Amino acid sequence: MNQLLPVLSCVLVSAVLPVWTVNACHNGATCVTGVGEDPFICICADGFGGDTCNLTETGPCSPNPCRNDGTCEVIAPTRRGDVFNEYVCKCQPGFEGAHCQINVNDCAKDPCRNGGTCRDLDGDYTCQCPSPYVGKQCQLRCITLLGMEGGAIAESQISASSVHYGVLGLQRWGPELARLNNQGIVNAWTSASHDRNPWIEINMQKKMRLTGIITQGASRMGAAEYIKAFKVASSLDGISYVTYKGDGIRRDKVFVGNVDNDSTKTNLFDPPIVAQYIRIIPVVCRKACTLRMELVGCELNVYSNTAGCSEPLGMKSRLISDDQLSASSTYRTWGIDTFTWHPQFARLDKAGKTNAWSPTQNNRSEWIQVDLGKTKQLTGIITQGAKDFGVVQFVSEFKVAYSNNGESWNVVKDGNTGRDQIFQGNIDNNSHKKNVFEPPFYAQYVRVIPWEWHERITLRMELLGCDD
Ligand SMILES: *[C@@H]1O[C@H](CO)[C@@H](O)[C@H](O)[C@H]1NC(C)=O
Ligand SMILES: *[C@@H]1O[C@H](CO)[C@@H](O)[C@H](O)[C@H]1NC(C)=O
Ligand SMILES: *[C@@H]1O[C@H](CO)[C@@H](O)[C@H](O)[C@H]1NC(C)=O
Ligand SMILES: *[C@@H]1O[C@H](CO)[C@@H](O)[C@H](O)[C@H]1NC(C)=O
């Protein structure tokens, strides 16, 4: 198939200039016309060189014997027998071996603690932590009692679908009483007996990470009342709610609740729930739906505070996979497929002939997009330019937009002027330029919109932040 390409492009030329009746480019090379002074240029396949690609190896590093974007350095351009061996491969992080052929297993040292599951990445690893552990290595425990019992959650933050009034309407079993170990004659929440869809809700006033719930019944007039089974729903905005399903399970998860009036039952959320509003929905109640409870969790930035929330989010390490990257358009050098500047190439420090993203047009309508797969906290970005056949190209100014649905976008604003923030980008083909988002934002989708550039819009990048 490759052999046909040059023939096709040179046959095209031969129609104009009948002198060329044969393909001038050898060994599977691609023939390009209409570029610069020369009537044509041959782009050689790996392993060949020379103007018409009729020469094989031209030195120990040509073709590059190093795999996985390793760079080859010549020690001495001499031959021994018919192989070159006077070179050394400088490997990209995460690779080793004489030819960088070994992808180092970053999980080999078991970096994940507390039962976390490790996934090897290019030059990095990621831990999937069992609840209630969080952090890069699952080293932190997210187990703060959030304040139903202690009082940090105020009465005004607790509401319910209905309230039971006992003893001729004099006893109010209101939601504000639903505090673990609450004492007294009237010491818990009970839903009204006619309420067919009871719930009690806690508004935590900001997004929190919840890793568990402790429930308890109560006794009324000498009889035990409690919730035997319940579901949990949560919401970010108090308007749309999702019922907790548990990892990989389609049906709503039904939690096992209490068995008597006084003992406590702890259930873990694994994975944790990230939400501002949490609703407990009784499914099976004994005598009445009566509840005292506590929530277990932590601030979202417990992770950020310790790790600085400026972890690379995985452009370079490939935690962000190719199908999570897209762009407004994609440039092809000389219109050749082999030299397509895909958004999937926009990975920081990527090596190779085409090693960055570049759009078809150089205008301010172009963008590259990262779908992070779920909402993450974004605190910064590192950008980098590249070279296209020796020409230095980079983005010198850019805007950043973000979205939670991939449809409606917010452009990051300058805190002082309120206008779209213009970030200062690169000044050369290779150095890293870091910009910080102040304040950080939460988003699943992030777009970079080039605003000014040198030669052609050309971008490699990394996003910085942390989960949630
Ligand atoms: C390669 O091609 C050039 C010009 O087309 C020719 O002069 C040279 O002898 C060729 N070399 C080999 C090794 O075929
Ligand atoms: C409630 O629980 C306490 C402590 O377990 C127990 O002594 C008491 O008998 C229970 N009351 C009812 C009505 O079940
Ligand atoms: C950018 O280029 C595209 C494609 O040529 C064009 O449709 C669009 O109008 C241009 N936008 C601006 C702002 O020039
Ligand atoms: C491109 O970057 C490399 C590595 O930093 C540097 O050595 C080289 O001089 C740069 N090339 C140009 C043309 O600026």
mmCIF file of N, CA and C in Angstrom, residues 159-279:
data_model
loop_
_atom_site.group_PDB
_atom_site.id
_atom_site.type_symbol
_atom_site.label_atom_id
_atom_site.label_comp_id
_atom_site.label_asym_id
_atom_site.label_seq_id
_atom_site.Cartn_x
_atom_site.Cartn_y
_atom_site.Cartn_z
ATOM 1 N N SER A 159 -33.519 18.865 56.193
ATOM 2 C CA SER A 159 -34.939 18.976 55.832
ATOM 3 C C SER A 159 -35.472 17.588 55.517
ATOM 4 N N ALA A 160 -36.797 17.485 55.396
ATOM 5 C CA ALA A 160 -37.394 16.168 55.145
ATOM 6 C C ALA A 160 -38.689 16.317 54.373
ATOM 7 N N SER A 161 -39.113 15.196 53.795
ATOM 8 C CA SER A 161 -40.341 15.192 52.998
ATOM 9 C C SER A 161 -41.571 15.408 53.879
ATOM 10 N N SER A 162 -41.511 14.975 55.129
ATOM 11 C CA SER A 162 -42.660 15.121 56.033
ATOM 12 C C SER A 162 -42.199 14.897 57.468
ATOM 13 N N VAL A 163 -43.058 15.210 58.400
ATOM 14 C CA VAL A 163 -42.732 15.088 59.824
ATOM 15 C C VAL A 163 -43.894 14.406 60.541
ATOM 16 N N HIS A 164 -43.562 13.527 61.471
ATOM 17 C CA HIS A 164 -44.600 12.872 62.267
ATOM 18 C C HIS A 164 -44.850 13.680 63.547
ATOM 19 N N TYR A 165 -46.115 13.962 63.827
ATOM 20 C CA TYR A 165 -46.479 14.610 65.082
ATOM 21 C C TYR A 165 -47.152 13.575 65.971
ATOM 22 N N GLY A 166 -46.561 13.339 67.167
ATOM 23 C CA GLY A 166 -47.106 12.322 68.058
ATOM 24 C C GLY A 166 -47.831 12.941 69.237
ATOM 25 N N VAL A 167 -48.479 12.085 70.025
ATOM 26 C CA VAL A 167 -49.193 12.496 71.246
ATOM 27 C C VAL A 167 -50.060 13.737 70.979
ATOM 28 N N LEU A 168 -51.085 13.525 70.206
ATOM 29 C CA LEU A 168 -52.066 14.566 69.910
ATOM 30 C C LEU A 168 -51.423 15.790 69.245
ATOM 31 N N GLY A 169 -50.368 15.524 68.516
ATOM 32 C CA GLY A 169 -49.736 16.625 67.780
ATOM 33 C C GLY A 169 -48.765 17.443 68.603
ATOM 34 N N LEU A 170 -48.469 16.996 69.817
ATOM 35 C CA LEU A 170 -47.592 17.801 70.668
ATOM 36 C C LEU A 170 -46.106 17.449 70.476
ATOM 37 N N GLN A 171 -45.831 16.228 70.049
ATOM 38 C CA GLN A 171 -44.433 15.837 69.848
ATOM 39 C C GLN A 171 -44.072 15.960 68.368
ATOM 40 N N ARG A 172 -43.061 16.761 68.090
ATOM 41 C CA ARG A 172 -42.650 16.949 66.697
ATOM 42 C C ARG A 172 -41.363 16.169 66.443
ATOM 43 N N TRP A 173 -41.465 15.106 65.630
ATOM 44 C CA TRP A 173 -40.287 14.286 65.304
ATOM 45 C C TRP A 173 -39.633 14.870 64.052
ATOM 46 N N GLY A 174 -39.085 16.056 64.212
ATOM 47 C CA GLY A 174 -38.580 16.826 63.073
ATOM 48 C C GLY A 174 -37.223 16.355 62.569
ATOM 49 N N PRO A 175 -36.859 16.701 61.337
ATOM 50 C CA PRO A 175 -35.584 16.264 60.746
ATOM 51 C C PRO A 175 -34.368 16.769 61.520
ATOM 52 N N GLU A 176 -34.520 17.934 62.164
ATOM 53 C CA GLU A 176 -33.376 18.502 62.894
ATOM 54 C C GLU A 176 -32.982 17.652 64.102
ATOM 55 N N LEU A 177 -33.850 16.671 64.444
ATOM 56 C CA LEU A 177 -33.537 15.791 65.584
ATOM 57 C C LEU A 177 -32.762 14.545 65.165
ATOM 58 N N ALA A 178 -32.562 14.384 63.864
ATOM 59 C CA ALA A 178 -31.999 13.121 63.348
ATOM 60 C C ALA A 178 -30.498 13.009 63.576
ATOM 61 N N ARG A 179 -30.067 13.293 64.783
ATOM 62 C CA ARG A 179 -28.629 13.311 65.085
ATOM 63 C C ARG A 179 -28.232 12.060 65.847
ATOM 64 N N LEU A 180 -27.149 11.444 65.413
ATOM 65 C CA LEU A 180 -26.691 10.202 66.037
ATOM 66 C C LEU A 180 -26.599 10.391 67.548
ATOM 67 N N ASN A 181 -27.107 9.393 68.289
ATOM 68 C CA ASN A 181 -27.056 9.378 69.759
ATOM 69 C C ASN A 181 -27.851 10.515 70.408
ATOM 70 N N ASN A 182 -28.734 11.121 69.670
ATOM 71 C CA ASN A 182 -29.599 12.148 70.269
ATOM 72 C C ASN A 182 -30.395 11.502 71.404
ATOM 73 N N GLN A 183 -30.553 12.224 72.497
ATOM 74 C CA GLN A 183 -31.219 11.674 73.678
ATOM 75 C C GLN A 183 -32.564 12.362 73.892
ATOM 76 N N GLY A 184 -33.354 11.840 74.819
ATOM 77 C CA GLY A 184 -34.631 12.471 75.150
ATOM 78 C C GLY A 184 -35.797 11.600 74.744
ATOM 79 N N ILE A 185 -36.985 12.074 74.998
ATOM 80 C CA ILE A 185 -38.180 11.298 74.664
ATOM 81 C C ILE A 185 -38.479 11.428 73.179
ATOM 82 N N VAL A 186 -38.329 12.644 72.675
ATOM 83 C CA VAL A 186 -38.470 12.868 71.236
ATOM 84 C C VAL A 186 -37.061 13.153 70.720
ATOM 85 N N ASN A 187 -36.443 12.162 70.064
ATOM 86 C CA ASN A 187 -34.992 12.265 69.808
ATOM 87 C C ASN A 187 -34.588 11.826 68.403
ATOM 88 N N ALA A 188 -35.509 11.837 67.451
ATOM 89 C CA ALA A 188 -35.154 11.389 66.103
ATOM 90 C C ALA A 188 -36.138 11.992 65.102
ATOM 91 N N TRP A 189 -35.828 11.777 63.811
ATOM 92 C CA TRP A 189 -36.786 12.164 62.769
ATOM 93 C C TRP A 189 -37.667 10.968 62.465
ATOM 94 N N THR A 190 -38.966 11.240 62.288
ATOM 95 C CA THR A 190 -39.890 10.218 61.804
ATOM 96 C C THR A 190 -40.742 10.855 60.716
ATOM 97 N N SER A 191 -40.898 10.131 59.609
ATOM 98 C CA SER A 191 -41.734 10.674 58.532
ATOM 99 C C SER A 191 -43.206 10.481 58.884
ATOM 100 N N ALA A 192 -44.064 11.286 58.302
ATOM 101 C CA ALA A 192 -45.501 11.172 58.543
ATOM 102 C C ALA A 192 -45.995 9.815 58.045
ATOM 103 N N SER A 193 -46.961 9.237 58.718
ATOM 104 C CA SER A 193 -47.386 7.872 58.376
ATOM 105 C C SER A 193 -48.032 7.817 56.984
ATOM 106 N N HIS A 194 -48.571 8.931 56.509
ATOM 107 C CA HIS A 194 -49.193 8.928 55.180
ATOM 108 C C HIS A 194 -48.182 9.158 54.057
ATOM 109 N N ASP A 195 -46.920 9.466 54.422
ATOM 110 C CA ASP A 195 -45.899 9.788 53.410
ATOM 111 C C ASP A 195 -45.430 8.514 52.707
ATOM 112 N N ARG A 196 -45.758 8.401 51.405
ATOM 113 C CA ARG A 196 -45.400 7.170 50.676
ATOM 114 C C ARG A 196 -43.965 7.219 50.122
ATOM 115 N N ASN A 197 -43.408 8.406 49.996
ATOM 116 C CA ASN A 197 -42.038 8.544 49.472
ATOM 117 C C ASN A 197 -41.189 9.407 50.401
ATOM 118 N N PRO A 198 -40.954 8.885 51.598
ATOM 119 C CA PRO A 198 -40.241 9.730 52.568
ATOM 120 C C PRO A 198 -38.756 9.890 52.232
ATOM 121 N N TRP A 199 -38.208 11.010 52.643
ATOM 122 C CA TRP A 199 -36.754 11.233 52.567
ATOM 123 C C TRP A 199 -36.354 12.279 53.581
ATOM 124 N N ILE A 200 -35.084 12.236 53.933
ATOM 125 C CA ILE A 200 -34.479 13.291 54.757
ATOM 126 C C ILE A 200 -33.220 13.736 54.042
ATOM 127 N N GLU A 201 -32.964 15.030 54.071
ATOM 128 C CA GLU A 201 -31.850 15.577 53.277
ATOM 129 C C GLU A 201 -30.951 16.471 54.117
ATOM 130 N N ILE A 202 -29.650 16.345 53.865
ATOM 131 C CA ILE A 202 -28.666 17.233 54.479
ATOM 132 C C ILE A 202 -28.038 18.073 53.369
ATOM 133 N N ASN A 203 -28.038 19.381 53.558
ATOM 134 C CA ASN A 203 -27.355 20.292 52.641
ATOM 135 C C ASN A 203 -26.022 20.665 53.280
ATOM 136 N N MET A 204 -24.939 20.232 52.688
ATOM 137 C CA MET A 204 -23.630 20.476 53.298
ATOM 138 C C MET A 204 -23.057 21.833 52.936
ATOM 139 N N GLN A 205 -23.797 22.601 52.173
ATOM 140 C CA GLN A 205 -23.476 23.994 51.828
ATOM 141 C C GLN A 205 -22.309 24.137 50.853
ATOM 142 N N LYS A 206 -21.614 23.052 50.578
ATOM 143 C CA LYS A 206 -20.611 23.050 49.509
ATOM 144 C C LYS A 206 -20.356 21.606 49.128
ATOM 145 N N LYS A 207 -19.659 21.426 48.040
ATOM 146 C CA LYS A 207 -19.369 20.054 47.606
ATOM 147 C C LYS A 207 -18.431 19.374 48.587
ATOM 148 N N MET A 208 -18.816 18.162 49.008
ATOM 149 C CA MET A 208 -17.985 17.390 49.923
ATOM 150 C C MET A 208 -17.830 15.988 49.369
ATOM 151 N N ARG A 209 -16.840 15.283 49.899
ATOM 152 C CA ARG A 209 -16.673 13.885 49.563
ATOM 153 C C ARG A 209 -17.230 13.059 50.725
ATOM 154 N N LEU A 210 -18.184 12.182 50.435
ATOM 155 C CA LEU A 210 -18.808 11.364 51.474
ATOM 156 C C LEU A 210 -18.378 9.923 51.300
ATOM 157 N N THR A 211 -17.868 9.353 52.371
ATOM 158 C CA THR A 211 -17.372 7.975 52.280
ATOM 159 C C THR A 211 -18.224 7.000 53.094
ATOM 160 N N GLY A 212 -19.149 7.519 53.913
ATOM 161 C CA GLY A 212 -19.969 6.582 54.672
ATOM 162 C C GLY A 212 -21.106 7.251 55.415
ATOM 163 N N ILE A 213 -21.976 6.420 55.960
ATOM 164 C CA ILE A 213 -23.111 6.914 56.744
ATOM 165 C C ILE A 213 -23.342 5.961 57.920
ATOM 166 N N ILE A 214 -23.611 6.543 59.086
ATOM 167 C CA ILE A 214 -23.927 5.747 60.283
ATOM 168 C C ILE A 214 -25.398 6.005 60.610
ATOM 169 N N THR A 215 -26.183 4.965 60.727
ATOM 170 C CA THR A 215 -27.609 5.141 61.014
ATOM 171 C C THR A 215 -27.967 4.460 62.336
ATOM 172 N N GLN A 216 -29.089 4.904 62.887
ATOM 173 C CA GLN A 216 -29.543 4.460 64.209
ATOM 174 C C GLN A 216 -31.054 4.701 64.254
ATOM 175 N N GLY A 217 -31.781 3.823 64.905
ATOM 176 C CA GLY A 217 -33.217 4.029 65.077
ATOM 177 C C GLY A 217 -33.504 4.786 66.373
ATOM 178 N N ALA A 218 -34.687 4.604 66.902
ATOM 179 C CA ALA A 218 -35.054 5.231 68.185
ATOM 180 C C ALA A 218 -36.211 4.432 68.763
ATOM 181 N N SER A 219 -36.603 4.745 69.980
ATOM 182 C CA SER A 219 -37.785 4.069 70.511
ATOM 183 C C SER A 219 -38.839 5.106 70.878
ATOM 184 N N ARG A 220 -40.060 4.744 70.604
ATOM 185 C CA ARG A 220 -41.157 5.658 70.911
ATOM 186 C C ARG A 220 -42.233 4.872 71.652
ATOM 187 N N MET A 221 -42.683 5.405 72.736
ATOM 188 C CA MET A 221 -43.720 4.756 73.547
ATOM 189 C C MET A 221 -43.332 3.298 73.802
ATOM 190 N N GLY A 222 -42.035 3.050 74.089
ATOM 191 C CA GLY A 222 -41.571 1.705 74.423
ATOM 192 C C GLY A 222 -41.408 0.756 73.251
ATOM 193 N N ALA A 223 -41.571 1.254 72.036
ATOM 194 C CA ALA A 223 -41.430 0.363 70.875
ATOM 195 C C ALA A 223 -40.270 0.841 69.999
ATOM 196 N N ALA A 224 -39.524 -0.121 69.472
ATOM 197 C CA ALA A 224 -38.393 0.228 68.607
ATOM 198 C C ALA A 224 -38.901 0.586 67.207
ATOM 199 N N GLU A 225 -38.395 1.700 66.669
ATOM 200 C CA GLU A 225 -38.708 2.114 65.295
ATOM 201 C C GLU A 225 -37.388 2.377 64.578
ATOM 202 N N TYR A 226 -37.291 1.876 63.381
ATOM 203 C CA TYR A 226 -36.028 2.099 62.664
ATOM 204 C C TYR A 226 -36.202 1.811 61.179
ATOM 205 N N ILE A 227 -35.151 2.197 60.401
ATOM 206 C CA ILE A 227 -35.152 1.964 58.953
ATOM 207 C C ILE A 227 -34.325 0.710 58.685
ATOM 208 N N LYS A 228 -34.985 -0.300 58.145
ATOM 209 C CA LYS A 228 -34.284 -1.574 57.909
ATOM 210 C C LYS A 228 -33.470 -1.555 56.620
ATOM 211 N N ALA A 229 -33.934 -0.791 55.650
ATOM 212 C CA ALA A 229 -33.221 -0.708 54.363
ATOM 213 C C ALA A 229 -33.470 0.668 53.765
ATOM 214 N N PHE A 230 -32.464 1.207 53.116
ATOM 215 C CA PHE A 230 -32.627 2.544 52.531
ATOM 216 C C PHE A 230 -31.762 2.706 51.293
ATOM 217 N N LYS A 231 -32.127 3.711 50.486
ATOM 218 C CA LYS A 231 -31.305 4.124 49.348
ATOM 219 C C LYS A 231 -30.727 5.498 49.658
ATOM 220 N N VAL A 232 -29.770 5.903 48.867
ATOM 221 C CA VAL A 232 -29.148 7.206 49.044
ATOM 222 C C VAL A 232 -29.145 7.917 47.690
ATOM 223 N N ALA A 233 -29.565 9.170 47.697
ATOM 224 C CA ALA A 233 -29.482 9.972 46.479
ATOM 225 C C ALA A 233 -28.641 11.201 46.790
ATOM 226 N N SER A 234 -28.044 11.794 45.751
ATOM 227 C CA SER A 234 -27.219 12.978 45.991
ATOM 228 C C SER A 234 -27.374 13.960 44.842
ATOM 229 N N SER A 235 -26.987 15.189 45.118
ATOM 230 C CA SER A 235 -27.157 16.255 44.134
ATOM 231 C C SER A 235 -26.078 17.307 44.326
ATOM 232 N N LEU A 236 -25.702 17.921 43.213
ATOM 233 C CA LEU A 236 -24.733 19.016 43.280
ATOM 234 C C LEU A 236 -25.448 20.355 43.439
ATOM 235 N N ASP A 237 -26.706 20.413 42.966
ATOM 236 C CA ASP A 237 -27.391 21.704 42.916
ATOM 237 C C ASP A 237 -28.718 21.731 43.667
ATOM 238 N N GLY A 238 -29.130 20.619 44.242
ATOM 239 C CA GLY A 238 -30.413 20.581 44.944
ATOM 240 C C GLY A 238 -31.585 20.482 43.991
ATOM 241 N N ILE A 239 -31.313 20.298 42.702
ATOM 242 C CA ILE A 239 -32.395 20.215 41.714
ATOM 243 C C ILE A 239 -32.428 18.833 41.077
ATOM 244 N N SER A 240 -31.313 18.432 40.497
ATOM 245 C CA SER A 240 -31.297 17.094 39.904
ATOM 246 C C SER A 240 -30.518 16.142 40.812
ATOM 247 N N TYR A 241 -31.129 15.004 41.041
ATOM 248 C CA TYR A 241 -30.569 14.028 41.974
ATOM 249 C C TYR A 241 -30.230 12.731 41.246
ATOM 250 N N VAL A 242 -29.175 12.066 41.697
ATOM 251 C CA VAL A 242 -28.892 10.723 41.201
ATOM 252 C C VAL A 242 -28.895 9.771 42.388
ATOM 253 N N THR A 243 -29.490 8.606 42.160
ATOM 254 C CA THR A 243 -29.529 7.601 43.222
ATOM 255 C C THR A 243 -28.231 6.809 43.176
ATOM 256 N N TYR A 244 -27.665 6.567 44.332
ATOM 257 C CA TYR A 244 -26.374 5.874 44.411
ATOM 258 C C TYR A 244 -26.498 4.445 43.904
ATOM 259 N N LYS A 245 -25.552 4.074 43.023
ATOM 260 C CA LYS A 245 -25.630 2.751 42.410
ATOM 261 C C LYS A 245 -24.501 1.827 42.850
ATOM 262 N N GLY A 246 -23.407 2.389 43.345
ATOM 263 C CA GLY A 246 -22.259 1.528 43.646
ATOM 264 C C GLY A 246 -21.489 1.270 42.376
ATOM 265 N N ASP A 247 -20.286 0.804 42.511
ATOM 266 C CA ASP A 247 -19.380 0.689 41.378
ATOM 267 C C ASP A 247 -19.838 -0.392 40.405
ATOM 268 N N GLY A 248 -20.082 0.009 39.183
ATOM 269 C CA GLY A 248 -20.372 -0.968 38.141
ATOM 270 C C GLY A 248 -21.716 -1.661 38.249
ATOM 271 N N ILE A 249 -22.578 -1.187 39.130
ATOM 272 C CA ILE A 249 -23.886 -1.824 39.274
ATOM 273 C C ILE A 249 -24.944 -0.880 38.719
ATOM 274 N N ARG A 250 -25.852 -1.412 37.931
ATOM 275 C CA ARG A 250 -26.856 -0.555 37.293
ATOM 276 C C ARG A 250 -28.012 -0.224 38.204
ATOM 277 N N ARG A 251 -28.372 -1.191 39.068
ATOM 278 C CA ARG A 251 -29.530 -0.950 39.925
ATOM 279 C C ARG A 251 -29.155 -0.048 41.093
ATOM 280 N N ASP A 252 -30.167 0.647 41.635
ATOM 281 C CA ASP A 252 -29.933 1.449 42.832
ATOM 282 C C ASP A 252 -29.416 0.536 43.932
ATOM 283 N N LYS A 253 -28.455 1.037 44.675
ATOM 284 C CA LYS A 253 -27.946 0.224 45.782
ATOM 285 C C LYS A 253 -28.886 0.379 46.972
ATOM 286 N N VAL A 254 -29.258 -0.755 47.560
ATOM 287 C CA VAL A 254 -30.081 -0.735 48.781
ATOM 288 C C VAL A 254 -29.164 -1.078 49.953
ATOM 289 N N PHE A 255 -29.055 -0.142 50.876
ATOM 290 C CA PHE A 255 -28.186 -0.340 52.036
ATOM 291 C C PHE A 255 -28.966 -1.036 53.147
ATOM 292 N N VAL A 256 -28.287 -1.911 53.851
ATOM 293 C CA VAL A 256 -28.911 -2.577 55.005
ATOM 294 C C VAL A 256 -28.805 -1.636 56.197
ATOM 295 N N GLY A 257 -29.928 -1.375 56.826
ATOM 296 C CA GLY A 257 -29.977 -0.416 57.919
ATOM 297 C C GLY A 257 -29.968 -1.068 59.289
ATOM 298 N N ASN A 258 -30.880 -0.612 60.127
ATOM 299 C CA ASN A 258 -30.831 -0.990 61.544
ATOM 300 C C ASN A 258 -31.693 -2.204 61.873
ATOM 301 N N VAL A 259 -31.453 -2.739 63.095
ATOM 302 C CA VAL A 259 -32.191 -3.915 63.549
ATOM 303 C C VAL A 259 -32.827 -3.699 64.916
ATOM 304 N N ASP A 260 -32.535 -2.550 65.517
ATOM 305 C CA ASP A 260 -33.154 -2.265 66.817
ATOM 306 C C ASP A 260 -33.201 -0.762 67.029
ATOM 307 N N ASN A 261 -33.592 -0.365 68.240
ATOM 308 C CA ASN A 261 -33.807 1.067 68.492
ATOM 309 C C ASN A 261 -32.544 1.843 68.789
ATOM 310 N N ASP A 262 -31.421 1.158 69.036
ATOM 311 C CA ASP A 262 -30.292 1.905 69.582
ATOM 312 C C ASP A 262 -28.942 1.657 68.920
ATOM 313 N N SER A 263 -28.705 0.446 68.426
ATOM 314 C CA SER A 263 -27.367 0.176 67.903
ATOM 315 C C SER A 263 -27.157 0.902 66.572
ATOM 316 N N THR A 264 -25.878 1.169 66.281
ATOM 317 C CA THR A 264 -25.566 1.910 65.054
ATOM 318 C C THR A 264 -25.118 0.944 63.958
ATOM 319 N N LYS A 265 -25.390 1.354 62.739
ATOM 320 C CA LYS A 265 -24.978 0.557 61.585
ATOM 321 C C LYS A 265 -24.189 1.487 60.659
ATOM 322 N N THR A 266 -22.999 1.053 60.263
ATOM 323 C CA THR A 266 -22.173 1.873 59.370
ATOM 324 C C THR A 266 -22.160 1.262 57.972
ATOM 325 N N ASN A 267 -22.421 2.071 56.971
ATOM 326 C CA ASN A 267 -22.294 1.666 55.572
ATOM 327 C C ASN A 267 -21.267 2.564 54.896
ATOM 328 N N LEU A 268 -20.426 1.962 54.070
ATOM 329 C CA LEU A 268 -19.432 2.755 53.331
ATOM 330 C C LEU A 268 -19.928 3.046 51.913
ATOM 331 N N PHE A 269 -19.581 4.204 51.400
ATOM 332 C CA PHE A 269 -19.820 4.510 49.990
ATOM 333 C C PHE A 269 -18.528 4.218 49.226
ATOM 334 N N ASP A 270 -18.558 3.203 48.417
ATOM 335 C CA ASP A 270 -17.374 2.841 47.643
ATOM 336 C C ASP A 270 -17.803 2.590 46.196
ATOM 337 N N PRO A 271 -17.598 3.522 45.296
ATOM 338 C CA PRO A 271 -16.812 4.744 45.432
ATOM 339 C C PRO A 271 -17.527 5.803 46.273
ATOM 340 N N PRO A 272 -16.747 6.774 46.771
ATOM 341 C CA PRO A 272 -17.347 7.853 47.560
ATOM 342 C C PRO A 272 -18.326 8.676 46.724
ATOM 343 N N ILE A 273 -19.182 9.400 47.415
ATOM 344 C CA ILE A 273 -20.119 10.318 46.756
ATOM 345 C C ILE A 273 -19.533 11.718 46.852
ATOM 346 N N VAL A 274 -19.512 12.430 45.738
ATOM 347 C CA VAL A 274 -19.122 13.839 45.776
ATOM 348 C C VAL A 274 -20.375 14.644 45.501
ATOM 349 N N ALA A 275 -20.819 15.400 46.484
ATOM 350 C CA ALA A 275 -22.087 16.112 46.346
ATOM 351 C C ALA A 275 -22.210 17.182 47.418
ATOM 352 N N GLN A 276 -23.168 18.070 47.195
ATOM 353 C CA GLN A 276 -23.505 19.054 48.235
ATOM 354 C C GLN A 276 -24.731 18.605 49.033
ATOM 355 N N TYR A 277 -25.677 17.962 48.345
ATOM 356 C CA TYR A 277 -26.923 17.525 49.002
ATOM 357 C C TYR A 277 -26.932 16.006 49.054
ATOM 358 N N ILE A 278 -27.294 15.455 50.198
ATOM 359 C CA ILE A 278 -27.425 14.007 50.278
ATOM 360 C C ILE A 278 -28.766 13.665 50.903
ATOM 361 N N ARG A 279 -29.455 12.710 50.292
ATOM 362 C CA ARG A 279 -30.781 12.311 50.708
ATOM 363 C C ARG A 279 -30.779 10.855 51.129
#
